[in-house]
Rosetta silent file (secondary structure, phi, psi, omega in degrees, C-alpha in Angstrom):
SEQUENCE: XXXXXXXXXXXXXXXXXXXXXXXXXXXXXXXXXXXXXXXXXXXXXXXXXXXXXXXXXXXXXXXXXXXXXXXXXXXXXXXXXXXXXXXXXXXXXXXXXXXXXXXXXXXXXXXX
SCORE:     score description
SCORE:     0.000 S_00000001
   1 L     0.000  141.572  176.728    0.000    0.000    0.000 S_00000001
   2 E   -85.104  119.293 -175.973    1.179    3.505   -0.761 S_00000001
   3 E   -87.827  -31.097 -176.367    1.232    5.381    2.516 S_00000001
   4 E  -158.071  141.138  173.088    2.169    8.839    1.343 S_00000001
   5 E  -137.294  136.569  167.343    2.791   10.793   -1.830 S_00000001
   6 E  -147.832  164.951 -177.211    3.969   14.336   -2.349 S_00000001
   7 L   -46.115  119.987  175.858    5.820   15.962   -5.216 S_00000001
   8 L    78.188    6.311 -175.035    9.048   14.019   -5.754 S_00000001
   9 E  -150.978  138.193  175.634    8.501   11.585   -2.861 S_00000001
  10 E  -143.896  148.632  176.086    6.487    8.454   -2.173 S_00000001
  11 E  -123.512  127.383 -179.704    6.366    5.960    0.686 S_00000001
  12 E  -128.620  122.611  178.527    5.372    2.346    0.113 S_00000001
  13 L    48.615   43.909  175.047    5.202   -0.178    2.944 S_00000001
  14 L    83.379   -0.954  178.766    7.407    1.973    5.164 S_00000001
  15 E  -110.408  141.157 -178.077   10.118    2.660    2.571 S_00000001
  16 E   -99.027  142.743  178.075   10.731    6.050    0.982 S_00000001
  17 E  -133.323  142.262  177.633   11.477    6.594   -2.712 S_00000001
  18 L  -121.672   25.978  176.952   12.492    9.757   -4.534 S_00000001
  19 L  -139.966  161.568  179.417   12.278    8.362   -8.060 S_00000001
  20 L   -59.094  144.861 -175.898    9.484    7.053  -10.253 S_00000001
  21 E  -138.662  163.570  164.903    8.374    3.551   -9.310 S_00000001
  22 E  -118.879  148.741  175.616    6.203    0.607  -10.208 S_00000001
  23 E  -126.179  123.317  179.911    4.390   -1.464   -7.608 S_00000001
  24 E  -138.045  109.515 -173.705    3.431   -5.015   -8.466 S_00000001
  25 L    64.072 -126.477  178.194    2.309   -7.211   -5.596 S_00000001
  26 L   -98.026   11.853 -175.664    4.845   -6.675   -2.822 S_00000001
  27 E  -105.903  129.122  175.817    7.571   -5.588   -5.230 S_00000001
  28 E  -114.750  127.481  178.981    8.596   -1.971   -5.775 S_00000001
  29 E  -127.369  152.132  171.771   10.946   -1.190   -8.662 S_00000001
  30 E   -63.911  145.015 -179.184   12.487    1.938  -10.105 S_00000001
  31 L  -123.828  112.243  178.561   10.645    2.981  -13.256 S_00000001
  32 L  -112.630  141.796  178.700   12.623    4.552  -16.101 S_00000001
  33 L  -119.549  143.712 -179.658   11.125    5.535  -19.422 S_00000001
  34 L   -60.152  -38.303 -175.758   12.915    5.958  -22.727 S_00000001
  35 L  -115.818   25.303  173.731   11.206    9.277  -23.459 S_00000001
  36 L    62.092  -80.641 -175.452   10.615   10.630  -19.945 S_00000001
  37 L  -100.710   17.077  178.648    7.159   12.151  -20.242 S_00000001
  38 E  -133.573  119.524 -174.695    5.831    9.769  -22.904 S_00000001
  39 E   -93.252  121.856  176.034    4.971    6.186  -21.931 S_00000001
  40 L  -101.241  168.020  177.989    5.581    3.468  -24.510 S_00000001
  41 L   -64.232  -32.279  177.488    4.520   -0.165  -24.273 S_00000001
  42 H   -63.202  -33.176  179.089    8.198   -1.058  -23.730 S_00000001
  43 H   -66.444  -21.698 -176.896    8.209    1.191  -20.647 S_00000001
  44 H  -106.743    3.811 -173.023    5.425   -0.964  -19.171 S_00000001
  45 H   -49.477  -50.277 -176.802    6.795   -4.343  -20.274 S_00000001
  46 H   -62.346  -44.583 -179.133    7.678   -5.647  -16.802 S_00000001
  47 H   -68.783  -43.545 -177.564    4.345   -4.674  -15.258 S_00000001
  48 H   -67.426  -29.406  178.851    2.280   -5.910  -18.201 S_00000001
  49 H   -60.608  -27.085  179.733    4.055   -9.292  -18.197 S_00000001
  50 L   -80.430  -10.719  178.721    2.403   -9.984  -14.828 S_00000001
  51 L    52.392   56.177  175.408   -1.043   -9.401  -16.404 S_00000001
  52 L   -66.622  158.076  176.069   -2.669   -7.451  -13.571 S_00000001
  53 L   -64.779  -41.481 -178.524   -6.408   -6.903  -13.796 S_00000001
  54 E  -133.647  137.284  170.791   -5.834   -3.142  -13.607 S_00000001
  55 E  -112.370  120.226  177.907   -2.805   -0.951  -14.262 S_00000001
  56 E  -102.735  125.596 -179.699   -2.996    2.427  -12.569 S_00000001
  57 E  -116.730  123.473  174.572   -0.641    5.059  -13.994 S_00000001
  58 E   -91.912  120.619 -172.187    0.109    8.292  -12.152 S_00000001
  59 L   -91.052   15.105  178.980    0.943   10.959  -14.715 S_00000001
  60 L   106.076  164.688 -178.566    2.731   13.313  -12.314 S_00000001
  61 L   -58.801  -35.018 -178.504    1.682   15.976   -9.839 S_00000001
  62 L  -111.082    7.714  177.507    0.511   18.208  -12.688 S_00000001
  63 L    72.627   30.872 -175.024   -0.346   15.448  -15.176 S_00000001
  64 L   -79.613  -21.729 -179.868    2.538   16.196  -17.542 S_00000001
  65 L   -78.245  137.568 -176.143    3.327   12.587  -18.482 S_00000001
  66 E  -113.309  146.513  174.792    1.420   11.348  -21.541 S_00000001
  67 E  -117.975  105.469 -176.618    0.225    7.911  -22.561 S_00000001
  68 L   -62.709  158.366 -179.770   -0.133    7.797  -26.351 S_00000001
  69 H   -56.260  -38.483 -178.580   -3.118    6.125  -28.004 S_00000001
  70 H   -66.076  -33.736  176.311   -0.960    3.268  -29.297 S_00000001
  71 H   -69.983  -43.378  177.563    0.175    2.430  -25.753 S_00000001
  72 H   -59.381  -43.965 -179.498   -3.406    2.576  -24.490 S_00000001
  73 H   -63.950  -39.489  179.050   -4.542    0.285  -27.327 S_00000001
  74 H   -62.475  -47.562  179.413   -1.771   -2.200  -26.570 S_00000001
  75 H   -61.538  -44.629  178.601   -2.728   -2.404  -22.875 S_00000001
  76 H   -60.599  -40.326  178.972   -6.403   -2.748  -23.805 S_00000001
  77 H   -63.303  -23.447  176.439   -5.533   -5.520  -26.251 S_00000001
  78 L   -83.236   -5.343 -178.415   -3.994   -7.477  -23.389 S_00000001
  79 L    79.713   20.520  179.867   -7.300   -7.291  -21.529 S_00000001
  80 L  -103.169  129.083  176.267   -5.841   -5.063  -18.820 S_00000001
  81 E   -72.107  132.088  178.437   -7.861   -2.117  -17.560 S_00000001
  82 E  -110.534  120.368  177.060   -5.811    1.086  -17.736 S_00000001
  83 E  -116.639  126.157 -179.944   -6.623    3.816  -15.236 S_00000001
  84 E  -125.104  145.970  178.424   -4.729    7.108  -15.482 S_00000001
  85 E  -166.836  166.668  170.315   -4.798   10.199  -13.296 S_00000001
  86 L   -55.286  151.467 -168.380   -2.524   12.765  -11.740 S_00000001
  87 H   -57.012  -41.283 -179.990   -0.311   10.893   -9.307 S_00000001
  88 H   -59.348  -44.650  179.179   -2.100   11.828   -6.062 S_00000001
  89 H   -69.971  -36.857  178.539   -5.438   10.553   -7.440 S_00000001
  90 H   -62.232  -41.934  177.810   -3.772    7.504   -8.997 S_00000001
  91 H   -61.756  -44.673  177.931   -2.329    6.553   -5.605 S_00000001
  92 H   -59.555  -44.654 -179.043   -5.772    6.879   -3.994 S_00000001
  93 H   -64.137  -45.379  178.687   -7.316    4.710   -6.720 S_00000001
  94 H   -59.404  -46.615  179.737   -4.586    2.062   -6.438 S_00000001
  95 H   -61.442  -39.222  178.623   -4.969    1.896   -2.661 S_00000001
  96 H   -65.064  -41.560  177.800   -8.755    1.517   -3.010 S_00000001
  97 H   -62.617  -44.332  178.665   -8.305   -1.317   -5.509 S_00000001
  98 H   -62.828  -43.238  179.895   -5.868   -3.071   -3.201 S_00000001
  99 H   -61.726  -29.896  179.268   -8.184   -2.627   -0.213 S_00000001
 100 L   -85.636    1.376  178.460  -10.957   -4.244   -2.272 S_00000001
 101 L    80.390   15.277 -179.823   -8.714   -7.227   -3.020 S_00000001
 102 L   -79.825  152.314  177.388   -8.308   -6.411   -6.716 S_00000001
 103 L   -85.975   96.323 -175.779   -5.212   -7.401   -8.680 S_00000001
 104 E  -126.076  146.106  173.198   -3.760   -3.985   -9.459 S_00000001
 105 E  -117.689  157.534 -177.450   -0.341   -2.684  -10.455 S_00000001
 106 E  -131.231  137.568  172.273    0.870    0.897  -10.138 S_00000001
 107 E  -134.019  118.877 -174.342    3.317    2.948  -12.209 S_00000001
 108 E  -130.880  140.940  173.089    3.842    6.516  -11.021 S_00000001
 109 L   -96.915  124.202 -171.212    5.722    9.617  -12.076 S_00000001
 110 L   -86.688  -21.696 -175.419    6.608   11.556   -8.915 S_00000001
 111 L  -105.024 -129.778 -169.529    7.311   15.030  -10.219 S_00000001
 112 L   -53.728    0.000    0.000    5.719   17.239  -12.884 S_00000001
């Protein structure tokens, strides 16, 4: 569960991170993207390989990160629900899904 998020900082299960992350089950990994503010299917490869029911993507504090239509179509084609929002709202949504026992993964951009 994500305990706290603020610009440039997130806490997951008692550990603090100051870089973009993915959360899949009990595993937290650094998340790097080839084009920074543009998410490609390759950027989501590790998370998508696990085939979560829902992938929640936090697009940054101000929503500056973009998910192109081709990436959205690819995720949809895998039968994975894609939920996107500014990072604070994405964290809330992810936590609610987890609390409801849903199989959800999270990928979040911590800054802009």
